mmCIF file of C-alpha atoms and ligand atoms in Angstrom:
data_model
loop_
_atom_site.group_PDB
_atom_site.id
_atom_site.type_symbol
_atom_site.label_atom_id
_atom_site.label_comp_id
_atom_site.label_asym_id
_atom_site.label_seq_id
_atom_site.Cartn_x
_atom_site.Cartn_y
_atom_site.Cartn_z
ATOM 1 C CA MET A 1 -49.837 -11.668 113.366
ATOM 2 C CA ALA A 2 -47.482 -11.472 110.534
ATOM 3 C CA THR A 3 -47.203 -14.364 108.136
ATOM 4 C CA GLY A 4 -44.552 -15.369 105.488
ATOM 5 C CA ASP A 5 -41.579 -14.015 107.104
ATOM 6 C CA LEU A 6 -38.373 -15.016 105.095
ATOM 7 C CA SER A 7 -35.952 -13.433 107.426
ATOM 8 C CA GLN A 8 -35.640 -10.924 110.226
ATOM 9 C CA THR A 9 -32.983 -8.645 109.108
ATOM 10 C CA THR A 10 -33.069 -5.091 107.905
ATOM 11 C CA VAL A 11 -33.813 -4.173 104.277
ATOM 12 C CA ASP A 12 -32.607 -0.893 102.542
ATOM 13 C CA VAL A 13 -35.788 -0.444 100.240
ATOM 14 C CA LEU A 14 -39.411 -1.394 101.513
ATOM 15 C CA ALA A 15 -42.524 -1.499 99.458
ATOM 16 C CA ILE A 16 -45.664 -1.331 101.238
ATOM 17 C CA ALA A 17 -48.833 -2.340 99.506
ATOM 18 C CA ALA A 18 -52.530 -3.089 100.061
ATOM 19 C CA HIS A 19 -52.664 -6.491 98.447
ATOM 20 C CA ARG A 20 -50.385 -9.260 97.512
ATOM 21 C CA ASP A 21 -49.532 -8.781 93.865
ATOM 22 C CA ASP A 22 -49.887 -4.904 93.944
ATOM 23 C CA VAL A 23 -45.882 -4.633 94.080
ATOM 24 C CA GLU A 24 -45.729 -7.224 91.340
ATOM 25 C CA GLN A 25 -47.729 -4.689 88.999
ATOM 26 C CA THR A 26 -46.495 -1.296 90.240
ATOM 27 C CA CYS A 27 -42.826 -1.435 91.485
ATOM 28 C CA GLY A 28 -41.491 -4.921 91.068
ATOM 29 C CA GLY A 29 -39.151 -3.990 88.399
ATOM 30 C CA THR A 30 -37.671 -1.218 90.503
ATOM 31 C CA LEU A 31 -37.160 -3.535 93.309
ATOM 32 C CA LEU A 32 -35.138 -5.801 90.974
ATOM 33 C CA VAL A 33 -33.000 -2.912 89.925
ATOM 34 C CA GLN A 34 -32.149 -2.090 93.592
ATOM 35 C CA GLN A 35 -31.422 -5.670 94.136
ATOM 36 C CA SER A 36 -29.262 -5.714 91.240
ATOM 37 C CA LEU A 37 -27.017 -2.686 92.600
ATOM 38 C CA GLY A 38 -26.612 -4.840 95.729
ATOM 39 C CA TRP A 39 -29.337 -3.518 98.388
ATOM 40 C CA ARG A 40 -31.590 -5.453 100.141
ATOM 41 C CA THR A 41 -35.345 -5.210 99.598
ATOM 42 C CA GLY A 42 -38.255 -6.086 101.047
ATOM 43 C CA ILE A 43 -42.100 -6.141 100.928
ATOM 44 C CA LEU A 44 -44.971 -5.468 103.364
ATOM 45 C CA ASP A 45 -48.358 -6.501 102.167
ATOM 46 C CA LEU A 46 -50.797 -5.030 104.507
ATOM 47 C CA THR A 47 -53.629 -7.796 103.916
ATOM 48 C CA GLN A 48 -53.626 -11.410 103.173
ATOM 49 C CA GLY A 49 -56.146 -11.642 100.340
ATOM 50 C CA GLU A 50 -58.909 -13.349 101.844
ATOM 51 C CA SER A 51 -61.472 -11.254 100.016
ATOM 52 C CA GLY A 52 -60.343 -12.091 96.436
ATOM 53 C CA THR A 53 -62.903 -13.501 94.086
ATOM 54 C CA ARG A 54 -60.350 -16.514 93.238
ATOM 55 C CA GLY A 55 -58.315 -18.337 95.708
ATOM 56 C CA THR A 56 -57.870 -18.245 99.347
ATOM 57 C CA ALA A 57 -55.588 -16.376 101.587
ATOM 58 C CA GLU A 58 -53.428 -19.628 101.867
ATOM 59 C CA ASP A 59 -53.158 -19.792 98.120
ATOM 60 C CA ARG A 60 -52.282 -16.100 98.030
ATOM 61 C CA ALA A 61 -49.580 -16.677 100.822
ATOM 62 C CA ARG A 62 -47.780 -19.460 98.539
ATOM 63 C CA GLU A 63 -47.862 -17.406 95.497
ATOM 64 C CA ALA A 64 -46.562 -14.487 97.295
ATOM 65 C CA ALA A 65 -43.579 -16.229 98.728
ATOM 66 C CA GLU A 66 -43.010 -17.767 95.141
ATOM 67 C CA ALA A 67 -43.204 -14.128 93.647
ATOM 68 C CA ALA A 68 -41.031 -12.855 96.354
ATOM 69 C CA ARG A 69 -38.435 -15.483 95.343
ATOM 70 C CA ILE A 70 -38.566 -14.270 91.660
ATOM 71 C CA LEU A 71 -38.118 -10.654 92.643
ATOM 72 C CA ARG A 72 -35.321 -11.677 94.861
ATOM 73 C CA VAL A 73 -36.565 -9.815 97.971
ATOM 74 C CA ALA A 74 -34.618 -10.399 101.222
ATOM 75 C CA HIS A 75 -37.885 -10.306 103.157
ATOM 76 C CA ARG A 76 -41.493 -10.316 102.474
ATOM 77 C CA GLU A 77 -44.372 -10.522 105.242
ATOM 78 C CA ALA A 78 -48.167 -9.633 105.376
ATOM 79 C CA LEU A 79 -50.076 -8.187 108.280
ATOM 80 C CA ASP A 80 -53.634 -8.938 108.994
ATOM 81 C CA LEU A 81 -55.564 -5.980 107.989
ATOM 82 C CA PRO A 82 -59.110 -6.920 106.489
ATOM 83 C CA ASP A 83 -58.729 -7.053 102.723
ATOM 84 C CA GLY A 84 -61.125 -4.407 101.182
ATOM 85 C CA ASN A 85 -61.310 -2.600 104.278
ATOM 86 C CA VAL A 86 -57.701 -0.685 104.926
ATOM 87 C CA GLU A 87 -58.302 1.983 107.422
ATOM 88 C CA ASN A 88 -55.971 4.455 108.765
ATOM 89 C CA THR A 89 -56.353 3.699 112.436
ATOM 90 C CA ARG A 90 -53.791 4.042 115.162
ATOM 91 C CA GLU A 91 -53.911 0.312 115.945
ATOM 92 C CA ASN A 92 -53.002 -0.035 112.122
ATOM 93 C CA ARG A 93 -50.225 2.649 112.154
ATOM 94 C CA LEU A 94 -48.800 0.730 115.455
ATOM 95 C CA LYS A 95 -48.599 -2.539 113.330
ATOM 96 C CA ILE A 96 -46.875 -0.754 110.458
ATOM 97 C CA ALA A 97 -44.370 1.160 112.602
ATOM 98 C CA ALA A 98 -43.580 -1.968 114.495
ATOM 99 C CA VAL A 99 -42.322 -3.707 111.077
ATOM 100 C CA LEU A 100 -40.654 -0.251 110.096
ATOM 101 C CA ARG A 101 -38.495 -0.050 113.195
ATOM 102 C CA ARG A 102 -37.771 -3.859 112.817
ATOM 103 C CA LEU A 103 -36.757 -3.638 109.161
ATOM 104 C CA ARG A 104 -35.015 -0.108 109.159
ATOM 105 C CA PRO A 105 -35.751 0.831 105.543
ATOM 106 C CA ARG A 106 -34.059 4.061 104.153
ATOM 107 C CA VAL A 107 -36.360 4.241 101.129
ATOM 108 C CA VAL A 108 -40.071 3.240 101.584
ATOM 109 C CA ILE A 109 -42.159 2.848 98.546
ATOM 110 C CA LEU A 110 -46.022 3.480 98.898
ATOM 111 C CA PRO A 111 -49.006 3.462 96.679
ATOM 112 C CA TYR A 112 -49.992 6.914 95.023
ATOM 113 C CA TRP A 113 -52.603 8.636 97.200
ATOM 114 C CA GLN A 114 -55.406 8.809 94.679
ATOM 115 C CA GLY A 115 -56.690 5.981 92.893
ATOM 116 C CA ARG A 116 -60.007 3.779 92.253
ATOM 117 C CA HIS A 117 -59.434 1.112 94.953
ATOM 118 C CA PRO A 118 -59.845 2.690 98.441
ATOM 119 C CA ASP A 119 -57.498 0.098 100.017
ATOM 120 C CA HIS A 120 -54.570 1.463 97.583
ATOM 121 C CA TYR A 121 -55.247 5.170 98.201
ATOM 122 C CA THR A 122 -55.826 4.675 102.058
ATOM 123 C CA THR A 123 -52.428 2.690 102.258
ATOM 124 C CA ALA A 124 -50.586 5.960 100.958
ATOM 125 C CA THR A 125 -51.746 7.833 104.027
ATOM 126 C CA LEU A 126 -51.629 4.956 106.269
ATOM 127 C CA GLY A 127 -48.008 4.232 105.249
ATOM 128 C CA TYR A 128 -46.922 7.772 105.274
ATOM 129 C CA GLU A 129 -48.243 8.478 108.789
ATOM 130 C CA SER A 130 -46.741 4.999 110.226
ATOM 131 C CA CYS A 131 -43.411 6.298 108.584
ATOM 132 C CA PHE A 132 -43.665 9.377 110.845
ATOM 133 C CA ALA A 133 -44.862 7.473 114.050
ATOM 134 C CA ALA A 134 -41.975 4.942 113.788
ATOM 135 C CA GLY A 135 -39.666 7.731 114.302
ATOM 136 C CA LEU A 136 -41.184 9.195 117.396
ATOM 137 C CA SER A 137 -39.388 8.287 120.414
ATOM 138 C CA LYS A 138 -42.552 8.481 122.474
ATOM 139 C CA PHE A 139 -44.835 6.350 120.256
ATOM 140 C CA ASP A 140 -46.164 3.545 122.336
ATOM 141 C CA LEU A 141 -44.447 0.373 121.144
ATOM 142 C CA PRO A 142 -42.693 -2.302 123.227
ATOM 143 C CA PRO A 143 -38.827 -1.768 123.028
ATOM 144 C CA GLU A 144 -38.589 -5.323 121.376
ATOM 145 C CA HIS A 145 -39.737 -3.632 118.385
ATOM 146 C CA GLY A 146 -36.519 -1.841 118.331
ATOM 147 C CA ALA A 147 -35.215 1.776 118.504
ATOM 148 C CA PRO A 148 -37.390 4.661 116.721
ATOM 149 C CA HIS A 149 -36.450 4.701 112.992
ATOM 150 C CA ARG A 150 -37.831 6.923 110.343
ATOM 151 C CA PRO A 151 -37.254 6.210 106.624
ATOM 152 C CA TYR A 152 -35.409 8.854 104.793
ATOM 153 C CA LYS A 153 -37.320 9.016 101.590
ATOM 154 C CA ILE A 154 -40.869 8.274 100.669
ATOM 155 C CA LEU A 155 -41.784 7.393 97.158
ATOM 156 C CA TYR A 156 -45.048 6.768 95.546
ATOM 157 C CA ALA A 157 -45.626 4.041 92.922
ATOM 158 C CA SER A 158 -47.993 5.899 90.545
ATOM 159 C CA LEU A 159 -48.614 3.286 88.017
ATOM 160 C CA TYR A 160 -52.162 2.712 88.857
ATOM 161 C CA ALA A 161 -52.870 6.406 88.822
ATOM 162 C CA ASP A 162 -53.057 8.835 85.957
ATOM 163 C CA VAL A 163 -50.753 11.146 87.093
ATOM 164 C CA ARG A 164 -47.505 12.548 85.531
ATOM 165 C CA PRO A 165 -44.598 10.749 87.512
ATOM 166 C CA THR A 166 -41.783 12.817 88.919
ATOM 167 C CA PHE A 167 -39.457 10.266 87.591
ATOM 168 C CA VAL A 168 -39.349 6.769 86.082
ATOM 169 C CA VAL A 169 -36.886 3.753 86.856
ATOM 170 C CA ASP A 170 -35.654 2.089 83.626
ATOM 171 C CA ILE A 171 -36.569 -1.697 84.059
ATOM 172 C CA THR A 172 -36.003 -2.993 80.784
ATOM 173 C CA PRO A 173 -33.631 -5.943 81.929
ATOM 174 C CA HIS A 174 -36.106 -6.806 84.506
ATOM 175 C CA ILE A 175 -39.305 -6.784 82.519
ATOM 176 C CA GLU A 176 -39.836 -10.609 81.810
ATOM 177 C CA THR A 177 -38.765 -11.227 85.467
ATOM 178 C CA ARG A 178 -41.349 -8.801 86.902
ATOM 179 C CA LEU A 179 -44.229 -10.688 84.571
ATOM 180 C CA ALA A 180 -42.901 -13.930 86.024
ATOM 181 C CA SER A 181 -43.644 -12.500 89.659
ATOM 182 C CA LEU A 182 -47.081 -11.401 88.662
ATOM 183 C CA LEU A 183 -48.062 -14.750 86.851
ATOM 184 C CA SER A 184 -46.781 -16.701 89.991
ATOM 185 C CA TYR A 185 -50.429 -15.698 91.309
ATOM 186 C CA ARG A 186 -51.836 -18.375 89.627
ATOM 187 C CA SER A 187 -55.209 -18.447 91.488
ATOM 188 C CA GLN A 188 -55.842 -14.819 90.176
ATOM 189 C CA TYR A 189 -53.976 -14.652 86.637
ATOM 190 C CA GLY A 190 -54.245 -18.235 85.344
ATOM 191 C CA ASN A 191 -56.353 -19.086 82.469
ATOM 192 C CA GLN A 192 -59.676 -20.366 83.983
ATOM 193 C CA THR A 193 -63.166 -19.820 84.010
ATOM 194 C CA THR A 194 -64.158 -18.579 87.611
ATOM 195 C CA GLY A 195 -64.800 -15.113 87.620
ATOM 196 C CA SER A 196 -63.763 -14.739 84.232
ATOM 197 C CA ALA A 197 -65.590 -11.478 83.672
ATOM 198 C CA LEU A 198 -63.277 -9.712 85.907
ATOM 199 C CA PHE A 199 -59.986 -11.274 84.898
ATOM 200 C CA VAL A 200 -58.077 -11.175 81.713
ATOM 201 C CA PRO A 201 -56.077 -14.370 80.303
ATOM 202 C CA GLU A 202 -52.391 -14.636 80.681
ATOM 203 C CA ASP A 203 -51.745 -13.320 77.191
ATOM 204 C CA ASP A 204 -53.765 -10.192 77.863
ATOM 205 C CA ILE A 205 -51.849 -9.418 81.063
ATOM 206 C CA ARG A 206 -48.520 -9.681 79.341
ATOM 207 C CA GLU A 207 -49.738 -7.004 76.865
ATOM 208 C CA ARG A 208 -51.217 -4.648 79.521
ATOM 209 C CA THR A 209 -48.066 -4.790 81.900
ATOM 210 C CA PHE A 210 -45.563 -4.304 78.761
ATOM 211 C CA SER A 211 -47.463 -1.565 77.027
ATOM 212 C CA THR A 212 -47.873 0.339 80.318
ATOM 213 C CA ALA A 213 -44.100 -0.206 80.952
ATOM 214 C CA ARG A 214 -43.479 0.880 77.523
ATOM 215 C CA HIS A 215 -45.454 4.092 77.821
ATOM 216 C CA TYR A 216 -43.298 5.143 80.904
ATOM 217 C CA GLY A 217 -40.542 4.130 79.293
ATOM 218 C CA LEU A 218 -40.773 6.381 76.360
ATOM 219 C CA LEU A 219 -41.471 9.348 78.625
ATOM 220 C CA ALA A 220 -37.589 8.939 79.432
ATOM 221 C CA GLY A 221 -36.183 7.634 76.173
ATOM 222 C CA VAL A 222 -35.817 3.995 77.588
ATOM 223 C CA ARG A 223 -37.604 0.833 76.597
ATOM 224 C CA TYR A 224 -39.581 -0.189 80.002
ATOM 225 C CA ALA A 225 -40.055 1.957 82.979
ATOM 226 C CA GLU A 226 -42.023 2.081 86.100
ATOM 227 C CA PRO A 227 -43.421 5.640 87.173
ATOM 228 C CA PHE A 228 -43.078 7.513 90.597
ATOM 229 C CA VAL A 229 -43.983 10.725 92.363
ATOM 230 C CA GLN A 230 -42.097 12.119 95.100
ATOM 231 C CA LYS A 231 -43.579 15.138 97.058
ATOM 232 C CA GLU A 232 -40.087 16.722 97.539
ATOM 233 C CA VAL A 233 -38.512 18.468 94.790
ATOM 234 C CA SER A 234 -35.296 17.072 93.124
ATOM 235 C CA LEU A 235 -31.913 18.282 93.783
ATOM 236 C CA VAL A 236 -29.227 18.389 91.266
ATOM 237 C CA ASP A 237 -25.382 18.466 91.709
ATOM 238 C CA ASP A 238 -24.064 18.837 88.057
ATOM 239 C CA LEU A 239 -26.260 20.076 85.281
ATOM 240 C CA MET A 240 -24.292 18.072 82.845
ATOM 241 C CA MET A 241 -25.237 14.664 84.550
ATOM 242 C CA VAL A 242 -29.043 15.475 84.258
ATOM 243 C CA PRO A 243 -30.566 12.489 82.231
ATOM 244 C CA VAL A 244 -33.373 12.523 79.800
ATOM 245 C CA GLN A 245 -32.742 13.967 76.417
ATOM 246 C CA SER A 246 -35.126 17.575 75.920
ATOM 247 C CA ILE A 247 -34.882 17.527 71.999
HETATM 248 ZN ZN1 ZN B 1 -54.420 -3.985 95.148
#
């Protein structure tokens, strides 16, 4: 069962993540960039956050809806995969493929395929295989989920991973908005005492997210950026237009 549906229309760019608040940390600025360029953006969270140290799944649903409003996404929904136990199974690929056929994104953003949290790196493989399955005409989904659809481009948000990005997206105009979307998860990030050994206060979140974005911005000569990895090579039309100064 999906919850938190904001609409039932298609999107151009869909970010898929294991947990509510992952997108806010890894590619929320990029979703704001795409929205400001006129594209419809969306978020699919695979879990509902029932295993979190703080707050309930209901708290997190409310916070995720608020974050979606701040990120100006056209659609956000959450599947019901178990938080902390995201597995690449046929059942889960079916659930995600059904969403892909309904939302029909051209671009899908997944978490990078290596990392500390198993839910994150499993989502990379699960998401990729779901994108493949969504395009198979014989894949076993009822017709009400829509015609087969395979996203054109799959990108990996690599901010959690210690890898060199293929490219970065300049999010400088959106850095404050992205932080505001993350801070809407009051049950996770507000200044409070429950689980304080695990969580940092708001000021530290601001410093941490800004310094990470600054690091990736410096790699490309802009102020704040978010990093991505793509498996394909980049194609260049005109050498005169290749960005990022060499010396
Ligand atoms: Zn996460």
